[in-house]
mmCIF file of C-alpha atoms in Angstrom:
data_model
loop_
_atom_site.group_PDB
_atom_site.id
_atom_site.type_symbol
_atom_site.label_atom_id
_atom_site.label_comp_id
_atom_site.label_asym_id
_atom_site.label_seq_id
_atom_site.Cartn_x
_atom_site.Cartn_y
_atom_site.Cartn_z
ATOM 1 C CA GLN A 1 73.218 127.486 104.587
ATOM 2 C CA ILE A 2 74.033 129.504 107.176
ATOM 3 C CA HIS A 3 74.956 128.287 110.957
ATOM 4 C CA GLY A 4 74.475 130.728 112.869
ATOM 5 C CA GLY A 5 76.331 132.962 110.875
ATOM 6 C CA VAL A 6 79.325 131.709 109.118
ATOM 7 C CA SER A 7 78.100 130.625 105.668
ATOM 8 C CA ARG A 8 79.427 126.104 104.630
ATOM 9 C CA SER A 9 81.870 128.008 102.344
ATOM 10 C CA GLU A 10 83.821 129.733 105.319
ATOM 11 C CA LEU A 11 83.198 126.336 107.328
ATOM 12 C CA ASN A 12 84.856 124.299 104.431
ATOM 13 C CA THR A 13 87.796 127.374 104.559
ATOM 14 C CA GLU A 14 88.402 126.705 107.402
ATOM 15 C CA PHE A 15 88.840 122.757 107.707
ATOM 16 C CA LEU A 16 90.748 122.832 104.715
ATOM 17 C CA ASP A 17 92.835 125.848 103.641
ATOM 18 C CA GLY A 18 96.027 124.413 104.850
ATOM 19 C CA LEU A 19 95.703 121.166 101.917
ATOM 20 C CA ASN A 20 97.932 121.094 99.057
ATOM 21 C CA ARG A 21 95.804 121.898 96.412
ATOM 22 C CA THR A 22 97.417 118.984 94.571
ATOM 23 C CA ILE A 23 95.674 116.148 96.734
ATOM 24 C CA SER A 24 93.215 113.818 95.217
ATOM 25 C CA ILE A 25 89.674 113.871 96.947
ATOM 26 C CA LEU A 26 86.517 111.860 96.324
ATOM 27 C CA GLU A 27 82.990 112.650 97.195
ATOM 28 C CA VAL A 28 80.327 109.578 98.548
ATOM 29 C CA GLY A 29 77.346 110.617 97.510
ATOM 30 C CA ALA A 30 78.158 113.866 95.344
ATOM 31 C CA GLY A 31 74.730 114.441 94.088
ATOM 32 C CA THR A 32 75.169 116.396 91.422
ATOM 33 C CA GLY A 33 77.909 117.347 92.356
ATOM 34 C CA THR A 34 77.567 121.376 93.840
ATOM 35 C CA GLN A 35 79.995 120.267 96.627
ATOM 36 C CA LEU A 36 82.185 119.045 94.400
ATOM 37 C CA ALA A 37 82.078 122.484 92.178
ATOM 38 C CA ALA A 38 82.545 123.887 95.750
ATOM 39 C CA LEU A 39 86.086 122.779 96.063
ATOM 40 C CA LYS A 40 87.483 123.251 92.861
ATOM 41 C CA GLY A 41 86.132 126.800 93.329
ATOM 42 C CA MET A 42 89.008 126.657 96.356
ATOM 43 C CA ARG A 43 91.512 125.623 93.062
ATOM 44 C CA PHE A 44 91.182 121.681 95.146
ATOM 45 C CA TYR A 45 91.022 120.662 90.776
ATOM 46 C CA LYS A 46 91.761 116.804 91.448
ATOM 47 C CA VAL A 47 87.511 115.873 92.629
ATOM 48 C CA LYS A 48 85.645 113.601 92.395
ATOM 49 C CA GLY A 49 82.327 111.674 93.398
ATOM 50 C CA ILE A 50 80.484 108.492 93.252
ATOM 51 C CA GLU A 51 76.495 108.627 93.075
ATOM 52 C CA PRO A 52 74.471 106.093 92.215
ATOM 53 C CA ASN A 53 71.627 108.279 90.428
ATOM 54 C CA LEU A 54 71.743 109.058 86.565
ATOM 55 C CA HIS A 55 69.854 111.905 86.488
ATOM 56 C CA ALA A 56 72.167 113.758 89.421
ATOM 57 C CA ARG A 57 75.554 112.254 87.434
ATOM 58 C CA GLU A 58 74.216 113.465 84.141
ATOM 59 C CA LEU A 59 73.995 116.920 85.593
ATOM 60 C CA GLY A 60 77.244 117.483 87.255
ATOM 61 C CA ALA A 61 79.183 116.220 84.041
ATOM 62 C CA ARG A 62 77.128 118.421 81.633
ATOM 63 C CA HIS A 63 77.000 121.852 83.999
ATOM 64 C CA LEU A 64 80.108 121.359 86.007
ATOM 65 C CA GLY A 65 82.190 119.650 84.359
ATOM 66 C CA LEU A 66 82.852 117.098 86.509
ATOM 67 C CA SER A 67 83.715 113.550 86.427
ATOM 68 C CA LEU A 68 81.033 111.755 88.534
ATOM 69 C CA HIS A 69 81.133 107.749 89.416
ATOM 70 C CA ALA A 70 77.878 105.225 89.282
ATOM 71 C CA GLY A 71 77.829 103.202 92.031
ATOM 72 C CA ASP A 72 77.211 104.170 95.999
ATOM 73 C CA GLY A 73 79.290 104.556 99.527
ATOM 74 C CA LEU A 74 78.390 100.301 100.195
ATOM 75 C CA ALA A 75 80.985 98.958 97.625
ATOM 76 C CA LEU A 76 83.466 101.715 96.768
ATOM 77 C CA PRO A 77 84.699 101.126 93.690
ATOM 78 C CA PHE A 78 88.440 102.086 93.899
ATOM 79 C CA PRO A 79 91.392 100.417 95.042
ATOM 80 C CA ASN A 80 92.734 101.339 97.848
ATOM 81 C CA ARG A 81 93.825 103.678 100.345
ATOM 82 C CA SER A 82 93.693 106.175 96.120
ATOM 83 C CA HIS A 83 92.227 108.798 97.636
ATOM 84 C CA ASP A 84 93.937 111.760 99.798
ATOM 85 C CA LEU A 85 90.848 112.793 101.428
ATOM 86 C CA VAL A 86 86.984 110.938 100.998
ATOM 87 C CA PHE A 87 84.592 112.679 102.100
ATOM 88 C CA THR A 88 80.346 112.741 102.592
ATOM 89 C CA SER A 89 78.247 116.101 102.879
ATOM 90 C CA ARG A 90 74.933 115.318 104.203
ATOM 91 C CA VAL A 91 75.082 111.506 103.195
ATOM 92 C CA LEU A 92 75.642 109.378 106.143
ATOM 93 C CA ILE A 93 71.724 111.364 107.665
ATOM 94 C CA HIS A 94 70.126 109.254 105.182
ATOM 95 C CA VAL A 95 71.786 105.546 105.359
ATOM 96 C CA ALA A 96 70.477 103.391 107.631
ATOM 97 C CA PRO A 97 72.938 103.580 110.845
ATOM 98 C CA GLN A 98 72.557 99.230 110.042
ATOM 99 C CA ASP A 99 75.097 100.493 107.382
ATOM 100 C CA TRP A 100 76.990 102.856 108.915
ATOM 101 C CA PRO A 101 79.429 99.977 109.482
ATOM 102 C CA VAL A 102 80.111 99.332 105.747
ATOM 103 C CA VAL A 103 80.157 102.427 104.704
ATOM 104 C CA MET A 104 82.975 103.958 106.753
ATOM 105 C CA ALA A 105 84.765 101.243 105.964
ATOM 106 C CA GLU A 106 84.520 101.296 102.419
ATOM 107 C CA MET A 107 85.201 105.031 103.408
ATOM 108 C CA GLU A 108 88.154 103.833 105.703
ATOM 109 C CA ARG A 109 89.908 101.260 103.383
ATOM 110 C CA VAL A 110 90.230 104.027 100.123
ATOM 111 C CA ALA A 111 91.078 107.289 102.354
ATOM 112 C CA LYS A 112 94.488 108.084 101.733
ATOM 113 C CA HIS A 113 95.172 110.803 104.392
ATOM 114 C CA TRP A 114 91.442 112.291 105.168
ATOM 115 C CA ILE A 115 88.644 111.613 105.814
ATOM 116 C CA TRP A 116 86.195 114.751 106.294
ATOM 117 C CA GLY A 117 82.455 114.927 106.744
ATOM 118 C CA TYR A 118 79.238 117.582 107.324
ATOM 119 C CA GLU A 119 76.191 115.759 108.924
ATOM 120 C CA TYR A 120 73.769 116.943 111.165
ATOM 121 C CA PHE A 121 74.668 116.145 115.038
ATOM 122 C CA SER A 122 72.902 114.639 117.763
ATOM 123 C CA ALA A 123 74.042 112.913 121.546
ATOM 124 C CA GLU A 124 72.213 109.596 120.589
ATOM 125 C CA THR A 125 71.011 108.972 117.132
ATOM 126 C CA GLN A 126 67.435 110.547 116.012
ATOM 127 C CA GLU A 127 64.902 109.314 113.562
ATOM 128 C CA TYR A 128 62.862 111.536 110.990
ATOM 129 C CA ALA A 129 60.962 112.077 108.310
ATOM 130 C CA TYR A 130 62.387 112.906 104.992
ATOM 131 C CA HIS A 131 59.652 114.160 102.249
ATOM 132 C CA GLY A 132 57.326 112.172 103.862
ATOM 133 C CA ARG A 133 58.808 109.426 104.121
ATOM 134 C CA GLU A 134 59.928 108.331 107.586
ATOM 135 C CA GLY A 135 63.036 105.597 108.662
ATOM 136 C CA GLU A 136 64.917 107.819 106.271
ATOM 137 C CA MET A 137 66.528 110.953 107.799
ATOM 138 C CA PHE A 138 68.746 110.584 110.192
ATOM 139 C CA SER A 139 71.062 112.365 113.437
ATOM 140 C CA ALA A 140 73.823 110.803 114.918
ATOM 141 C CA ASP A 141 77.052 111.865 117.338
ATOM 142 C CA PHE A 142 79.119 110.862 114.368
ATOM 143 C CA VAL A 143 82.558 111.746 114.970
ATOM 144 C CA LYS A 144 81.963 109.652 118.029
ATOM 145 C CA GLU A 145 80.453 106.553 115.466
ATOM 146 C CA TRP A 146 84.302 106.920 113.638
ATOM 147 C CA ARG A 147 85.804 107.377 116.831
ATOM 148 C CA THR A 148 84.395 104.164 117.124
ATOM 149 C CA ARG A 149 84.911 102.178 113.792
ATOM 150 C CA LEU A 150 88.407 103.711 112.330
ATOM 151 C CA GLY A 151 91.773 101.955 113.098
ATOM 152 C CA PRO A 152 94.238 103.606 115.709
ATOM 153 C CA GLU A 153 96.164 105.432 113.115
ATOM 154 C CA TRP A 154 93.332 107.439 112.421
ATOM 155 C CA LYS A 155 93.046 110.763 115.177
ATOM 156 C CA LEU A 156 90.475 113.428 115.076
ATOM 157 C CA ALA A 157 92.442 116.525 112.982
ATOM 158 C CA ARG A 158 88.834 119.240 114.071
ATOM 159 C CA HIS A 159 85.544 119.156 114.517
ATOM 160 C CA ARG A 160 82.758 121.605 114.701
ATOM 161 C CA ILE A 161 79.248 121.683 115.814
ATOM 162 C CA VAL A 162 77.741 124.898 114.596
ATOM 163 C CA PRO A 163 73.325 125.566 114.521
ATOM 164 C CA LEU A 164 71.687 125.042 111.316
ATOM 165 C CA LEU A 165 69.208 127.211 110.688
ATOM 166 C CA THR A 166 66.287 125.228 109.739
ATOM 167 C CA THR A 167 62.238 124.823 110.658
ATOM 168 C CA GLN A 168 63.245 121.633 113.108
ATOM 169 C CA ASP A 169 66.031 123.674 114.331
ATOM 170 C CA PHE A 170 69.139 121.115 113.241
ATOM 171 C CA GLU A 171 72.745 120.885 114.172
ATOM 172 C CA ALA A 172 75.559 120.074 111.866
ATOM 173 C CA VAL A 173 78.787 118.674 112.786
ATOM 174 C CA MET A 174 81.653 118.964 110.062
ATOM 175 C CA TYR A 175 85.512 116.780 111.056
ATOM 176 C CA LEU A 176 88.412 116.386 110.017
ATOM 177 C CA PHE A 177 90.051 112.209 110.966
ATOM 178 C CA GLU A 178 93.833 111.761 109.099
ATOM 179 C CA ARG A 179 95.911 109.261 109.584
ATOM 180 C CA VAL A 180 98.649 110.018 111.036
ATOM 181 C CA GLY A 181 102.658 109.980 110.014
ATOM 182 C CA SER A 182 101.066 110.009 106.395
ATOM 183 C CA LEU A 183 101.198 113.383 105.558
ATOM 184 C CA GLN A 184 104.437 115.045 104.619
ATOM 185 C CA SER A 185 103.985 113.588 100.867
ATOM 186 C CA VAL A 186 100.942 115.974 99.844
ATOM 187 C CA GLY A 187 102.361 119.484 101.620
ATOM 188 C CA VAL A 188 100.859 119.715 105.162
ATOM 189 C CA GLU A 189 101.790 119.424 108.373
ATOM 190 C CA SER A 190 100.078 117.248 111.362
ATOM 191 C CA SER A 191 100.517 120.533 113.629
ATOM 192 C CA GLN A 192 98.797 122.494 110.408
ATOM 193 C CA LEU A 193 95.194 120.299 111.859
ATOM 194 C CA THR A 194 95.071 119.712 114.998
ATOM 195 C CA VAL A 195 94.348 122.895 115.894
ATOM 196 C CA GLU A 196 91.644 124.701 117.739
ATOM 197 C CA SER A 197 88.084 125.988 116.093
ATOM 198 C CA ARG A 198 88.323 128.985 116.030
ATOM 199 C CA THR A 199 85.317 131.502 116.117
ATOM 200 C CA LEU A 200 84.598 133.070 112.495
ATOM 201 C CA ASN A 201 83.531 136.895 112.743
ATOM 202 C CA SER A 202 83.628 137.787 108.961
ATOM 203 C CA GLU A 203 81.294 138.905 106.543
ATOM 204 C CA LEU A 204 79.342 135.938 105.810
ATOM 205 C CA LEU A 205 80.586 134.366 102.172
ATOM 206 C CA THR A 206 78.218 132.621 99.640
ATOM 207 C CA ALA A 207 79.964 129.758 98.434
ATOM 208 C CA ASN A 208 80.521 130.643 94.043
ATOM 209 C CA PRO A 209 82.303 127.353 92.260
ATOM 210 C CA PHE A 210 82.321 129.450 89.584
ATOM 211 C CA PRO A 211 86.578 131.503 89.053
ATOM 212 C CA PRO A 212 85.574 134.745 89.483
ATOM 213 C CA GLY A 213 84.006 136.795 87.398
ATOM 214 C CA GLN A 214 82.052 133.321 85.960
ATOM 215 C CA GLY A 215 78.893 134.114 87.944
ATOM 216 C CA GLU A 216 76.706 132.071 90.348
ATOM 217 C CA ILE A 217 75.038 128.582 89.979
ATOM 218 C CA CYS A 218 71.400 127.607 91.003
ATOM 219 C CA GLN A 219 72.553 124.524 93.144
ATOM 220 C CA THR A 220 69.009 123.075 92.133
ATOM 221 C CA CYS A 221 69.702 122.898 88.306
ATOM 222 C CA LEU A 222 73.007 123.552 88.305
ATOM 223 C CA HIS A 223 72.127 126.830 85.731
ATOM 224 C CA GLY A 224 74.812 130.443 85.967
ATOM 225 C CA LEU A 225 72.516 132.978 87.525
ATOM 226 C CA SER A 226 73.113 136.132 86.415
ATOM 227 C CA HIS A 227 72.444 137.237 90.191
ATOM 228 C CA GLY A 228 70.523 136.575 93.032
ATOM 229 C CA ARG A 229 69.475 133.229 94.043
ATOM 230 C CA CYS A 230 66.689 130.938 92.831
ATOM 231 C CA ALA A 231 63.466 130.633 94.361
ATOM 232 C CA LYS A 232 63.226 127.682 94.421
ATOM 233 C CA LEU A 233 66.098 127.113 97.507
ATOM 234 C CA ASP A 234 63.861 128.596 99.485
ATOM 235 C CA GLU A 235 60.917 125.782 99.419
ATOM 236 C CA ASP A 236 63.074 123.106 99.907
ATOM 237 C CA PRO A 237 65.454 122.113 103.077
ATOM 238 C CA ASP A 238 67.591 119.930 101.298
ATOM 239 C CA PRO A 239 68.138 121.600 97.785
ATOM 240 C CA THR A 240 70.885 119.263 97.192
ATOM 241 C CA LEU A 241 68.161 116.998 96.365
ATOM 242 C CA SER A 242 65.515 118.103 94.501
ATOM 243 C CA GLU A 243 64.671 118.670 91.383
ATOM 244 C CA HIS A 244 62.952 121.688 88.539
ATOM 245 C CA GLY A 245 62.981 122.537 85.029
ATOM 246 C CA LEU A 246 64.468 126.080 83.526
ATOM 247 C CA GLU A 247 61.325 127.636 83.077
ATOM 248 C CA GLU A 248 61.097 127.683 87.230
ATOM 249 C CA CYS A 249 64.211 128.857 87.834
ATOM 250 C CA THR A 250 63.319 132.864 88.602
ATOM 251 C CA GLN A 251 66.222 134.622 88.405
ATOM 252 C CA PHE A 252 67.516 131.945 85.487
ATOM 253 C CA THR A 253 69.658 133.871 82.854
ATOM 254 C CA PRO A 254 70.493 131.576 79.069
ATOM 255 C CA ARG A 255 73.883 132.078 78.639
ATOM 256 C CA GLU A 256 75.609 132.651 75.341
ATOM 257 C CA GLY A 257 74.375 128.964 73.003
ATOM 258 C CA GLU A 258 72.159 127.746 75.896
#
């Protein structure tokens, strides 16, 4: 997705590029694991996710080799401070606002150094229909929501609001909170993360979770593409939650052995 001239991969780089690649990362509500795959493409290799949908977990494990655990954000099956960075990507927008405090408390409990997020932004909480169903998608000032719930040892290291080019003209917010005084052991100075977000004017990039030379990926069916993008992605504004068969992936070219 492109955000007012900036791609998602550029945003990820802006927020995470200063972090040591050996840190452990947990995604809450990982779906099929496309964001974890993108992080692996940035050379973060200690990544795992938690996802309640069995089919999504199987797809992520089979086609991306990801570690996806059963469960959800209401009760994370991990010890306190067990992961350096814990994040959501368009997951809190599908959680009922009354459950945000529980999910946020669980993420704070499990996070050792950072909480990272990417969600839809609005100054006040708003509700939207999602695929025709009422009460299944929300936007909010998630930075404010986090600030009211995190303990005093957490500070906002960086955030950025960007226009999201969709038919509903959403804005999105990316944010990164850090636990004060906990960073030196993972090879990053706190001062690296407190600079103001900069405007990126470089050429648009397309996220590719494969290592260089190993092709692209259809982020819906998770199969490698020989070129271009899967046309099915143009039909759904939230393709990470879609499913389609290989016969519908118009740019799918089987790899050897498939």
